[in-house]
Coordinates of C-alpha atoms and ligand atoms in Angstrom, one line a residue:
X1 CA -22.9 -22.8 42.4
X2 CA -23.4 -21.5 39.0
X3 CA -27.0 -22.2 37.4
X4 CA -27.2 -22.5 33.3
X5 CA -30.0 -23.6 31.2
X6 CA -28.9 -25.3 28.0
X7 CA -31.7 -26.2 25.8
X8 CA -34.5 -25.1 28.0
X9 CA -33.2 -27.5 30.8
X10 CA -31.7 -25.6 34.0
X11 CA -28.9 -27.4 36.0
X12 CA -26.5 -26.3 38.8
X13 CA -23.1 -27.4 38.5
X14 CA -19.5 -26.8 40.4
X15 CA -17.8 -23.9 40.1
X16 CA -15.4 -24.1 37.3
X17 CA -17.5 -26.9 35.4
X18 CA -17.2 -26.0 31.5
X19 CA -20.9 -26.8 29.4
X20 CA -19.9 -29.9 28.4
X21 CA -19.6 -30.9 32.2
X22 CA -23.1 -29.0 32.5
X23 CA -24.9 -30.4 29.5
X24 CA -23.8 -34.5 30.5
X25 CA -25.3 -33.6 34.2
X26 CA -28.6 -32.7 32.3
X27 CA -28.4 -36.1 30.1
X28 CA -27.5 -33.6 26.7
X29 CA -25.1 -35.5 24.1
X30 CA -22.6 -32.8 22.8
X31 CA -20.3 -34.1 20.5
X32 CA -16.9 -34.5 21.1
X33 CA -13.6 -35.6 19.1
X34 CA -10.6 -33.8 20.8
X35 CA -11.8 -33.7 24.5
X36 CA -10.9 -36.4 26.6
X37 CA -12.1 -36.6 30.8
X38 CA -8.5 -35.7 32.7
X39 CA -6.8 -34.1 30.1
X40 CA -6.7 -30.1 29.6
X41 CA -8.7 -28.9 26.7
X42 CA -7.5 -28.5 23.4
X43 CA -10.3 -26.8 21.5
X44 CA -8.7 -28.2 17.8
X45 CA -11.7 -29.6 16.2
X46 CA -14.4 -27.1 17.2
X47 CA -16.6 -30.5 16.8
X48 CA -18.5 -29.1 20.3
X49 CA -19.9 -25.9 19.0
X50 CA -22.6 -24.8 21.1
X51 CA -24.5 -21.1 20.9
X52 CA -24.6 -19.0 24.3
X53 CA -27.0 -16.4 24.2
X54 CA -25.7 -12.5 24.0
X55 CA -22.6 -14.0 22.2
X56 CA -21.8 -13.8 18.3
X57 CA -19.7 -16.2 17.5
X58 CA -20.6 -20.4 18.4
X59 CA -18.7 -21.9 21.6
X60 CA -16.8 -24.9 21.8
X61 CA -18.6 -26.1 25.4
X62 CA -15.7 -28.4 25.9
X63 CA -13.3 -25.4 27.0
X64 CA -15.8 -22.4 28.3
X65 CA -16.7 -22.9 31.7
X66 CA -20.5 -22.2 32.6
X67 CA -21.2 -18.8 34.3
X68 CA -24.2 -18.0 36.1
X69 CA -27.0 -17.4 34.3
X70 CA -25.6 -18.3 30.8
X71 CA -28.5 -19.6 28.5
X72 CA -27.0 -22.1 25.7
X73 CA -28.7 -24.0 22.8
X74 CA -27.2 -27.2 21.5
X75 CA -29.2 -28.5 18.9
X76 CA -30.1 -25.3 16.9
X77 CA -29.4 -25.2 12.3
X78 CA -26.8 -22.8 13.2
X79 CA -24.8 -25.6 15.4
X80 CA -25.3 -28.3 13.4
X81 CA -24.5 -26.9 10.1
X82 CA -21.0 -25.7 12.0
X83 CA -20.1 -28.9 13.5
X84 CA -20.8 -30.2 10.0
X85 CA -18.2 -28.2 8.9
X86 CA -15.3 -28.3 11.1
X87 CA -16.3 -31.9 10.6
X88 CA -15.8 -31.8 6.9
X89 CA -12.6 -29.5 7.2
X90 CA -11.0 -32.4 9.3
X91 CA -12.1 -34.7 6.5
X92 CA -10.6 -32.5 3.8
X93 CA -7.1 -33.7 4.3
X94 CA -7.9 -37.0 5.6
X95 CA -5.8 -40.0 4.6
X96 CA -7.7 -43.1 4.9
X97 CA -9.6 -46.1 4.4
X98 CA -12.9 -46.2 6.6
X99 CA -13.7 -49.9 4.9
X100 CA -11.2 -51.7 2.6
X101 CA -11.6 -51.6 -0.9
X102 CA -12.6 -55.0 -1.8
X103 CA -15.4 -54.6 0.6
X104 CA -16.9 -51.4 -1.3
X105 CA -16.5 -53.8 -4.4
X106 CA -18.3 -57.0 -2.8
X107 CA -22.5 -56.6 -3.5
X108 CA -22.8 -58.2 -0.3
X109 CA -20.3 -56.4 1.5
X110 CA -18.4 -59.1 3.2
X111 CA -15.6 -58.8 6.0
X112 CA -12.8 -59.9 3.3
X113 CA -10.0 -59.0 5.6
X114 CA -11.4 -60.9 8.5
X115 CA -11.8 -63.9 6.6
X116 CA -8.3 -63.6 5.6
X117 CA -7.0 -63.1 8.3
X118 CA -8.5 -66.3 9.8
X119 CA -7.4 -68.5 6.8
X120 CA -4.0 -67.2 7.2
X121 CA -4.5 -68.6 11.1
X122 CA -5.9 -71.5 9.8
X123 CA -9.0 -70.6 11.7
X124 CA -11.6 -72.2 9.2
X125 CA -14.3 -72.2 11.4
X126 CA -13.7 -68.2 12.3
X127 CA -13.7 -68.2 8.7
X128 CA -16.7 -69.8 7.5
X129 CA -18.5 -67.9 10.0
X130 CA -17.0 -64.6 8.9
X131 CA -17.8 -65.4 5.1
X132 CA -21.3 -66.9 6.0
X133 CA -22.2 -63.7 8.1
X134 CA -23.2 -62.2 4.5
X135 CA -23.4 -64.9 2.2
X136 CA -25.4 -67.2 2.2
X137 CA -23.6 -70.1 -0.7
X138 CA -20.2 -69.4 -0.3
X139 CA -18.8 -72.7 -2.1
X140 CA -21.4 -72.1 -5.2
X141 CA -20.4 -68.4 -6.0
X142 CA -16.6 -69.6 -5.5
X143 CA -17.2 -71.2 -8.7
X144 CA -19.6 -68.4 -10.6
X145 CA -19.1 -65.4 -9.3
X146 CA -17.1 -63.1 -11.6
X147 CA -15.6 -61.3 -8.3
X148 CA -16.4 -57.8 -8.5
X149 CA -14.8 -57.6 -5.6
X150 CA -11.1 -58.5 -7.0
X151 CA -10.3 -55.5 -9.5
X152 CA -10.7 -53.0 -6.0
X153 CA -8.7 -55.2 -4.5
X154 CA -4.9 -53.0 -3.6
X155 CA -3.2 -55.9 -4.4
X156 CA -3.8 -55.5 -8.0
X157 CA -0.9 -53.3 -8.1
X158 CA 1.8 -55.6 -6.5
X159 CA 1.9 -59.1 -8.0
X160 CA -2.4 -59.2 -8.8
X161 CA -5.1 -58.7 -6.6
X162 CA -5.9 -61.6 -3.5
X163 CA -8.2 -64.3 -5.1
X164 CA -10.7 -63.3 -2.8
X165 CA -12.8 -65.6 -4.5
X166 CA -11.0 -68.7 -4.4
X167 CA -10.2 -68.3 -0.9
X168 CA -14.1 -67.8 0.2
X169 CA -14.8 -70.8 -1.9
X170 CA -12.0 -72.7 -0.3
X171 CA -13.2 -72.4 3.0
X172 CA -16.5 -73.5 2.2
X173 CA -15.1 -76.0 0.8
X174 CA -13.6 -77.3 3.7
X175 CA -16.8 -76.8 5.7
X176 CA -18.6 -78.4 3.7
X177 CA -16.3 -81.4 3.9
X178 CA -16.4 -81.7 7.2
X179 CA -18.6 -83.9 9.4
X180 CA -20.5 -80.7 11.1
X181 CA -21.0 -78.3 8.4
X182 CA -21.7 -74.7 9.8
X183 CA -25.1 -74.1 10.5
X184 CA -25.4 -70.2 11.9
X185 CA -27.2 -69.4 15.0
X186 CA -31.0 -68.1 14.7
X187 CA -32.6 -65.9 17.2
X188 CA -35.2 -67.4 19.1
X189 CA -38.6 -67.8 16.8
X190 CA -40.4 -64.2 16.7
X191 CA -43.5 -65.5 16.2
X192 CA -43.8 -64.3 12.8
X193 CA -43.8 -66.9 9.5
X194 CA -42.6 -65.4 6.3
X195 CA -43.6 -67.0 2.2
X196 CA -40.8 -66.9 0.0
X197 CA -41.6 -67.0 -3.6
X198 CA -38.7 -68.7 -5.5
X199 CA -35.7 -71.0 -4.1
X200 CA -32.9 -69.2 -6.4
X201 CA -30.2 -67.4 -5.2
X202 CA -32.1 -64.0 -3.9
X203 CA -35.3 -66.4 -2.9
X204 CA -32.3 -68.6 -0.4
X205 CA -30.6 -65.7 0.3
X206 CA -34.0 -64.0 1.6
X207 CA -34.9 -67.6 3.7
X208 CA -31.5 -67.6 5.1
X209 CA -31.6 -64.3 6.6
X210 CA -34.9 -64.3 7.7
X211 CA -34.3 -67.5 9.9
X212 CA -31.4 -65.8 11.1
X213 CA -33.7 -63.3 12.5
X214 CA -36.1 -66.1 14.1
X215 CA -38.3 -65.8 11.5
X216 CA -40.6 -68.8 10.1
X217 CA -39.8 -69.4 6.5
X218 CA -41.6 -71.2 3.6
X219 CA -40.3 -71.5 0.6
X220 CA -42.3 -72.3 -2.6
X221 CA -40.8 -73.0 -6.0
X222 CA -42.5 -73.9 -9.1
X223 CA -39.6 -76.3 -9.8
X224 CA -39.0 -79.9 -8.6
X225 CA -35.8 -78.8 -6.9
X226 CA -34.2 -75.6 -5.0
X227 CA -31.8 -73.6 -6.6
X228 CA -33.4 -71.4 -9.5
X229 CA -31.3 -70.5 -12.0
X230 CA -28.2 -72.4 -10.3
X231 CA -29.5 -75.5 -10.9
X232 CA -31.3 -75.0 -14.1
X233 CA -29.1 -72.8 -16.0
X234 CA -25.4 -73.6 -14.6
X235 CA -23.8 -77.1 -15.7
X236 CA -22.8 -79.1 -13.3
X237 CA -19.5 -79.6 -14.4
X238 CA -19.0 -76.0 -13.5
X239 CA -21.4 -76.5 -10.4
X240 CA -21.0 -79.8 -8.7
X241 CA -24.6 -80.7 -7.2
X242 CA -22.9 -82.1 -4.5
X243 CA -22.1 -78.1 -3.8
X244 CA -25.3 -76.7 -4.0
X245 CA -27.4 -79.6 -2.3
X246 CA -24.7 -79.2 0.7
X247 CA -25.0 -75.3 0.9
X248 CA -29.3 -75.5 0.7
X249 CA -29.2 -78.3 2.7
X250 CA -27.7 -76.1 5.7
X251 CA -30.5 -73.6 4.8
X252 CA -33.2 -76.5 5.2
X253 CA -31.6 -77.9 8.4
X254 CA -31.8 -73.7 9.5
X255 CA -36.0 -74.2 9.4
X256 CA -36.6 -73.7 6.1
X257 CA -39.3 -75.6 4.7
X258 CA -39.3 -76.3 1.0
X259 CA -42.5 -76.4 -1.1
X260 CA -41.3 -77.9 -4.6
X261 CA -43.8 -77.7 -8.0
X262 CA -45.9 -74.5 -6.6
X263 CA -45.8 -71.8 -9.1
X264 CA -47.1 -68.7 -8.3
X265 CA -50.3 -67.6 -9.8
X266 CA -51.2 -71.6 -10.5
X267 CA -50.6 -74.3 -8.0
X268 CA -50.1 -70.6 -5.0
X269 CA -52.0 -67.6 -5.7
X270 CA -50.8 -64.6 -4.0
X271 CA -53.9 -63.9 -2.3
X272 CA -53.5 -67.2 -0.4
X273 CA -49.9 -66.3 1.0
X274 CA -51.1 -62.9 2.1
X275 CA -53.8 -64.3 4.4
X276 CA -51.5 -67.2 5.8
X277 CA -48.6 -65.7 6.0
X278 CA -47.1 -62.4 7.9
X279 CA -45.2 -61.2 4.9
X280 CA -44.2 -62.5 1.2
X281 CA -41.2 -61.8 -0.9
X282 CA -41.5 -62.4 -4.4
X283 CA -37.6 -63.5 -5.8
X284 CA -38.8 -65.8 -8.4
X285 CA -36.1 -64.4 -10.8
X286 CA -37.5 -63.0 -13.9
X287 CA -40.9 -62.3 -14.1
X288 CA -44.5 -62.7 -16.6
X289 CA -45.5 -59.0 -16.1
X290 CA -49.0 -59.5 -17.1
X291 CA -49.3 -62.1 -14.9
X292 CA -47.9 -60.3 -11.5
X293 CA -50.2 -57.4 -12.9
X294 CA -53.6 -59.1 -12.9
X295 CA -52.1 -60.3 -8.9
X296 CA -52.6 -56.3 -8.2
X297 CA -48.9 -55.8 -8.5
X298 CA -47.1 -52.5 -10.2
X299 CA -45.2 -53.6 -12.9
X300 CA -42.0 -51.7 -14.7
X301 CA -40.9 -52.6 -18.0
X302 CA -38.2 -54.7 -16.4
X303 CA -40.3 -56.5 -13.2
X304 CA -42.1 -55.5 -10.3
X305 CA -42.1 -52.3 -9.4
X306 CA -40.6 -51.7 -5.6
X307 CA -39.5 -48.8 -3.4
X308 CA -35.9 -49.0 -3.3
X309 CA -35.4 -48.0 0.1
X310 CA -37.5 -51.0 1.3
X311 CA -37.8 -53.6 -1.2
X312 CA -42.1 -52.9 -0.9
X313 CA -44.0 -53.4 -3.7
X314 CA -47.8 -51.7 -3.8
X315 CA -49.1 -54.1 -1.7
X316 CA -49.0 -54.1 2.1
X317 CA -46.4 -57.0 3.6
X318 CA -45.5 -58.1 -0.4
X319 CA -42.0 -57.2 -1.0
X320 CA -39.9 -58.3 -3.9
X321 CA -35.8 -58.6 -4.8
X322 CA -33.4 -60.1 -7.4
X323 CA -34.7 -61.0 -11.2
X324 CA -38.1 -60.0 -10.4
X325 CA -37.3 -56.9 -9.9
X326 CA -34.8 -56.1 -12.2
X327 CA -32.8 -58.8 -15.1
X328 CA -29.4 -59.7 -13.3
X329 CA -26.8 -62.1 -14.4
X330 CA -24.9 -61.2 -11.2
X331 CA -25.9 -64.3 -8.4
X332 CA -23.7 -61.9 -5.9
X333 CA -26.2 -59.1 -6.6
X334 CA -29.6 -61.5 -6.4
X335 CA -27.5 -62.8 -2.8
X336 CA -27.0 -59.2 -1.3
X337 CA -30.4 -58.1 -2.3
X338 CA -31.9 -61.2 -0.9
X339 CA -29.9 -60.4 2.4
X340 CA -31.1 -56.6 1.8
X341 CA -34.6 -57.8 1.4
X342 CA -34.9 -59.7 4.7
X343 CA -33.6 -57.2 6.8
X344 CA -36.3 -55.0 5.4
X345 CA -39.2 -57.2 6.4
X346 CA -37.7 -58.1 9.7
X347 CA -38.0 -54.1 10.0
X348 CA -41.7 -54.5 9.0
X349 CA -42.8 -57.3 11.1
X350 CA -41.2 -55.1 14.2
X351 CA -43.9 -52.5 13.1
X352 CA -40.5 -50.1 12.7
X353 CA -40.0 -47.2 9.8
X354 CA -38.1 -49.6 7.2
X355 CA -34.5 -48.3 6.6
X356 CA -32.6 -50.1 3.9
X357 CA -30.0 -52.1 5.9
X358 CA -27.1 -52.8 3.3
X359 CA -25.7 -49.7 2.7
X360 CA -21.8 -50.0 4.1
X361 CA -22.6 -46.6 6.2
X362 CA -20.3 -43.1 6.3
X363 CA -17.1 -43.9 4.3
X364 CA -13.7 -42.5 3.3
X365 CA -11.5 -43.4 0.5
X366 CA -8.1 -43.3 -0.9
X367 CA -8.4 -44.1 -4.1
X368 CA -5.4 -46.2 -6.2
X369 CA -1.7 -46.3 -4.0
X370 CA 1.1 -46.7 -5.2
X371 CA 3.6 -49.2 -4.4
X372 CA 5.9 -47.2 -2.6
X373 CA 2.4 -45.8 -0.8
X374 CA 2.0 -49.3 0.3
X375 CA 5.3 -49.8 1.9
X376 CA 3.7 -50.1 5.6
X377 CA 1.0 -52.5 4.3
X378 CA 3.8 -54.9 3.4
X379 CA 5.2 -55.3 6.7
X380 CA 3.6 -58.2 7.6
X381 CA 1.8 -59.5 4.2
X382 CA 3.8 -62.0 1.4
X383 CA 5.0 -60.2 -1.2
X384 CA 4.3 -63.2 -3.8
X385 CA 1.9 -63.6 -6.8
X386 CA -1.0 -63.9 -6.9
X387 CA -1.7 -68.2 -6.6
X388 CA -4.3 -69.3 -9.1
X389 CA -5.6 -73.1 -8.5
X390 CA -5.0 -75.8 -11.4
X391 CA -8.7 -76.6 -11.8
X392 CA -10.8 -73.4 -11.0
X393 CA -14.0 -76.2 -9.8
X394 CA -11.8 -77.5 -7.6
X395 CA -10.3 -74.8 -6.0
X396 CA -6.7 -73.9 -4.0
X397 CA -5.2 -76.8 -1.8
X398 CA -4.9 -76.0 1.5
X399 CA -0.9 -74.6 1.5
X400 CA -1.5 -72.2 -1.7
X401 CA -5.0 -70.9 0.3
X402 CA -2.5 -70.3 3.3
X403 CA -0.2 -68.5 1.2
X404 CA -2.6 -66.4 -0.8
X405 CA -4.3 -65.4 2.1
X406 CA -1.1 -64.2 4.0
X407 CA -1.1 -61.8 0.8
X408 CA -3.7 -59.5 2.2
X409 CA -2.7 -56.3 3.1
X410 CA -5.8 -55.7 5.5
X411 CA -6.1 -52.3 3.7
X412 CA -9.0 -51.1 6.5
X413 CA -8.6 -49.0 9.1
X414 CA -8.3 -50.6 12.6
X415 CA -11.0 -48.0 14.3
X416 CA -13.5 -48.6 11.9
X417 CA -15.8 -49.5 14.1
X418 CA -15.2 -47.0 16.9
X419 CA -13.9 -44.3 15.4
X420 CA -15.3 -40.6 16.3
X421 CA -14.6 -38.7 13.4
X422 CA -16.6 -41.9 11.4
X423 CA -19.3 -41.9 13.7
X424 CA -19.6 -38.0 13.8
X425 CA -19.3 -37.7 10.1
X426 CA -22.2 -39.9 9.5
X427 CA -24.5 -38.5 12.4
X428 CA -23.7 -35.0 10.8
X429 CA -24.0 -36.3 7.0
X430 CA -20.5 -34.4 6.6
X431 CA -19.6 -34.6 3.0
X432 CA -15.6 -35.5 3.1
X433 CA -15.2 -33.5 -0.2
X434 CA -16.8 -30.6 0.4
X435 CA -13.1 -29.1 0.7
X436 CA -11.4 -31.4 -0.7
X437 CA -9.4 -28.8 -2.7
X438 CA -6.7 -29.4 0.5
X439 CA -3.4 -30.7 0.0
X440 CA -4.2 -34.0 0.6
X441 CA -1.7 -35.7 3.5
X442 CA 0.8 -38.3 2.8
X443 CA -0.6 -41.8 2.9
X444 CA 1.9 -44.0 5.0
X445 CA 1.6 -46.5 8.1
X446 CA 3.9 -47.0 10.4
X447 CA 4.6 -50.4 12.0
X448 CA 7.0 -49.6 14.7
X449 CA 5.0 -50.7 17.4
X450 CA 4.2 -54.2 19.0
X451 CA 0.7 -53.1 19.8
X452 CA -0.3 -50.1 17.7
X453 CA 0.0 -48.7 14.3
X454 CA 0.4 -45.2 13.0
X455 CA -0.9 -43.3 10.4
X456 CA -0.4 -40.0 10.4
X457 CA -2.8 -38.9 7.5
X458 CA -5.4 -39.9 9.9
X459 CA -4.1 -37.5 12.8
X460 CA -6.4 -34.6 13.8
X461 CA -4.0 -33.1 15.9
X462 CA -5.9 -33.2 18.8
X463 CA -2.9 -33.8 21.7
X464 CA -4.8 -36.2 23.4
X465 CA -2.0 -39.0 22.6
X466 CA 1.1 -36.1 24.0
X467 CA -0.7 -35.3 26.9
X468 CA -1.3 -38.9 27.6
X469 CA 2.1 -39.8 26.9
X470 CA 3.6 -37.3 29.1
X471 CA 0.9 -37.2 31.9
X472 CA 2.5 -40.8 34.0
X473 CA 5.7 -42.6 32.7
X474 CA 6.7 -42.1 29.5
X475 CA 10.1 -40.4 29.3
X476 CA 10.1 -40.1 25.9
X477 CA 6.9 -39.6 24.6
X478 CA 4.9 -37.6 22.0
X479 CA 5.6 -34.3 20.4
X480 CA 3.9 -32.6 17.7
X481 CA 5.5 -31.8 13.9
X482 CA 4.9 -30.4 10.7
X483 CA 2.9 -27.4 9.7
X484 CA -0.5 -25.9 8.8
X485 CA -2.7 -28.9 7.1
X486 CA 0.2 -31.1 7.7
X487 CA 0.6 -31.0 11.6
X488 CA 0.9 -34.6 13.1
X489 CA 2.5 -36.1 16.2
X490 CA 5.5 -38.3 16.4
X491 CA 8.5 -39.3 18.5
X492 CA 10.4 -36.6 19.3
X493 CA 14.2 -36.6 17.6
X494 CA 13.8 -38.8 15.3
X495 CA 13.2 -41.8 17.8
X496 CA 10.9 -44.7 16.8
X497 CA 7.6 -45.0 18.1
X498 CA 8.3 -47.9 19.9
X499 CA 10.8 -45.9 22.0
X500 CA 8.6 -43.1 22.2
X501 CA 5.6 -45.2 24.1
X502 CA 6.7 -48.6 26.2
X503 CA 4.1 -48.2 28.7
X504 CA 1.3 -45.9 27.1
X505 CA 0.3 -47.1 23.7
X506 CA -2.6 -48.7 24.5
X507 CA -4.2 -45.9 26.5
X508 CA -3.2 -43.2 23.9
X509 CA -4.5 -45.9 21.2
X510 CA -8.1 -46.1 22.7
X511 CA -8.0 -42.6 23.6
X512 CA -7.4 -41.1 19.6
X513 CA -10.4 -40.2 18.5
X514 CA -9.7 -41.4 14.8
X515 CA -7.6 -44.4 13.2
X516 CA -4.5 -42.1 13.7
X517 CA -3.2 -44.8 16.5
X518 CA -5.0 -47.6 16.7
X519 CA -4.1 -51.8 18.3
X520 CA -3.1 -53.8 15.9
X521 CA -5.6 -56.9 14.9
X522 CA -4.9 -59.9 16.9
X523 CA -1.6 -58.7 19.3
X524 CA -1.8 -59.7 22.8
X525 CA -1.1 -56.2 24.3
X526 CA 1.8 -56.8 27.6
X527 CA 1.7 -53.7 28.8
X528 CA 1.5 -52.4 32.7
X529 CA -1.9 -50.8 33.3
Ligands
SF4_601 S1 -9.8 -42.7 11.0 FE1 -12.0 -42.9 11.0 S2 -12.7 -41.7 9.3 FE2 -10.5 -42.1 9.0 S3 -10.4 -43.9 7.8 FE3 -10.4 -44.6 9.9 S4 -12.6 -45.0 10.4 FE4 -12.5 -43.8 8.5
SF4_602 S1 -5.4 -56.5 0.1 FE1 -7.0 -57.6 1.4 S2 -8.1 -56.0 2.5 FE2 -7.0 -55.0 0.8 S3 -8.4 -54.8 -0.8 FE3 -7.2 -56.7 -1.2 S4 -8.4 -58.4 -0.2 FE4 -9.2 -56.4 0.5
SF4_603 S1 -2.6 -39.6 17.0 FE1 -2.7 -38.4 18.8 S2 -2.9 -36.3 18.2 FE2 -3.4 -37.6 16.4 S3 -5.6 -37.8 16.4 FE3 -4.7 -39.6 17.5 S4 -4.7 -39.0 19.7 FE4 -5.0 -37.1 18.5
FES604 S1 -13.2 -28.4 20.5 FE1 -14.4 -29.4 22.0 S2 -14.2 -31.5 21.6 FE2 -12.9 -30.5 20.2

């Protein structure tokens, strides 16, 4: 049996194994995009690259069987920077949506399509939990918020962008109304207790997430009431109290425990929360900077001064978000930071290295479609106007919801959250326009299928999907077309995709390493295994 050493590691393996075979019997992660177990290697996206000693040119370990003695590096600058770029030469004609627009827009970056989807299914529940996975006071920024989110919305271009939101406030409206209001989940109690400083929006938003977390949360306001600037800056005639008691009432029957009239640096002094408590976040909205100063705190000309990448002010375990940080008229913004803030000192109580947890992660865009570009969206979404309720406090009935909802075009793609090329791009830090002088593919989807959708801007060409297709069963199948940059697969002869695959969509689906081919949301699959 042939013996190799790949990064210092020897390992014997069969006759005939290649190094990838080699490097997973020693444990070593090479990765892959175009290689699949059982089919024949393709060697397309050169993602793979490994160095063999003696040789000048990189390997792709997925196609070059192991010979005695070989001596191979995986992880040297060399390799990386080369996966990097076949990685970024993929991405260079790329068509695609990693996340959908509206989501880049939202501050807090919540699942918009999901929730759609669900109100369209009259899920409410599925939906409240969806929308309340991010935010925090759904029904009280239904009726503030100037939804950033809306103008990214691709909508905008056929009949006005979804009223994304009208429709988060609508369904927590109707949670609200109902005799179990959602209360979310929290993880079993960590041991650890938490001061917030402030009840506003970044101060709840912060409670919130930490309880989600199992963390113990006090909250102190030097007002009678919760709320901050909701309560004491927004009319109630544009807030209903009814709204905002309901949605900080959940947050109270989560743990928190509300300390009303306690201003910081009178009634609480910030030497007293240190000792007591594990960690303090300041969101007391806009700040005396003399004051926080004579506390020992950094001061900018704006409000406490704070890393950015973890919300830590100078002191050990004080950290600090929203108005007191920086001026914001924005509740969304003081919401996602608060969320962005918890996560942080959940990080620190763990004793881990604090990463910033709300950035939306490796990304592709497509910029403004066209109409005509969006034909394939349509397929299942209403083509009607954009519905606009009669009194904005009140909000959409229940049929116009419905209807608006069932105008989403669920403009992500369906492997976001298992797709290779993503996931490789990111782990790689590939930067999808380092080429991007390519010709840039078509942007289409194709809905031919009961179970999977197509988009060929998204194909790497990797014949995973053909060789699947014509391995067991399918007597049509798969063929590749086009040329150079533009090289896809399709059903051969002009035949419909549906034709082409009636027994192996699903496998060739899970098996494309990109959104190329991928289920479609919500379809029972009924197809032999
Ligand atoms: S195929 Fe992958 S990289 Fe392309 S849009 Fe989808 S998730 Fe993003
Ligand atoms: S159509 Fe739907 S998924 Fe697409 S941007 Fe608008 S709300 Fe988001
Ligand atoms: S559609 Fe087929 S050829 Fe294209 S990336 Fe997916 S599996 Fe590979
Ligand atoms: S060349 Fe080896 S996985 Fe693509």
């Amino acid at each position: 049996m042939p013996r190799v050493t790949i990064d210092n590691q020897a390992v014997e393996v069969p006759e005939g194994a290649t190094i990838l075979d080699a490097a997973k019997q020693l444990g070593i992660e090479i990765p892959t995009l175009c290689h699949l177990d059982g089919c024949r290697p393709n060697a397309s996206c050169m993602v793979c690259v490994v160095r063999i000693n003696g040789r000048a040119d990189l390997s792709p370990s997925c196609a070059t069987p192991v010979v005695d003695g070989m001596v191979i590096e995986s992880e040297t600058e060399a390799v990386h920077e080369a996966r990097r770029t076949a990685l970024e030469l993929l991405l260079s004609d790329h068509s695609g949506d990693c996340l959908a627009p509206c989501v880049n827009g939202c501050p807090a970056h919540m699942d918009i399509s999901s929730m759609n989807r669900l109100i369209a299914a009259d899920d409410l529940r599925g939906a409240i939990e969806v929308v309340k996975a991010d935010i925090p006071l759904p029904a009280t920024l239904g009726r503030i918020c100037p939804a950033p989110c809306e103008p990214s919305c691709r909508r905008a271009a056929v009949g006005g962008s979804v009223a994304i939101c009208k429709l988060k406030q609508y369904v927590a409206d109707q949670d609200l109304e109902t005799d179990a209001a959602y209360v979310p989940t929290c993880e079993p109690h960590c041991g650890k207790s938490v001061a917030v400083v402030g009840a506003g929006p970044s101060g709840l938003s912060a409670a919130y997430f930490l309880l989600r977390a199992g963390v113990d949360v006090d909250v102190f306001d030097r007002n009678t009431l919760p709320g901050g600037a909701l309560r004491y800056e927004i009319p109630p005639e544009r807030l209903p109290r009814d709204v905002l008691n309901g949605e900080i009432d959940v947050i109270r029957r989560m743990g928190a425990r509300f300390h009303a009239d306690e201003a910081l640096g009178a009634e609480i002094s910030l030497e007293q929360l240190q000792l007591a408590y594990d960690a303090v976040v300041i969101a007391t909205g806009g700040v005396d900077t003399d004051l926080l100063g004579h506390m020992g705190l950094e001061t900018t000309r704006q409000g406490l001064r704070i890393n950015p990448e973890s919300f830590g002010t100078n002191l050990e375990g004080v950290f600090a978000a929203g108005g007191a940080v920086r001026p914001s008229k924005l509740a969304i913004r003081s919401i996602a930071e608060g969320k962005a803030v918890a996560g942080c000192v959940v990080q620190y109580l763990e004793g881990k290295d604090i990463q910033r947890p709300d950035e939306v992660g490796f990304n592709v865009r497509l910029g403004k479609l066209t109409a005509e570009q969006l034909t394939g969206w349509f397929e299942s979404a209403s083509r009607e106007a954009r519905h606009e309720p009669e009194n904005p406090v009140q909000g959409l009935d229940a049929e116009a919801a419905r209807e608006e909802a069932m105008r989403c075009l669920h403009c992500e793609c369906g492997a976001q959250e298992d797709c290779r090329l993503r996931e490789q791009a990111a782990k790689y830090q590939a930067n999808p326009k380092r080429f991007s002088g390519g010709i840039g593919r078509p942007v289409s989807l194709r809905v031919e299928h009961p179970f999977v959708l197509y988009e060929p801007g998204k194909c790497i060409a990797c014949g995973l999907c053909v060789q699947i297709a014509e391995r067991d069963r399918e007597a049509l199948g798969l063929t590749f077309v086009g040329r150079g940059f533009n090289v896809h697969i399709d059903a051969p002869s002009g035949a419909r995709l549906d034709e082409a695959l009636r027994v192996k969509a699903q496998e060739c689906a899970e098996a494309c390493p990109t959104g190329a081919l991928s289920l479609r949301a919500g379809v029972a699959i009924s197809e032999p295994r």
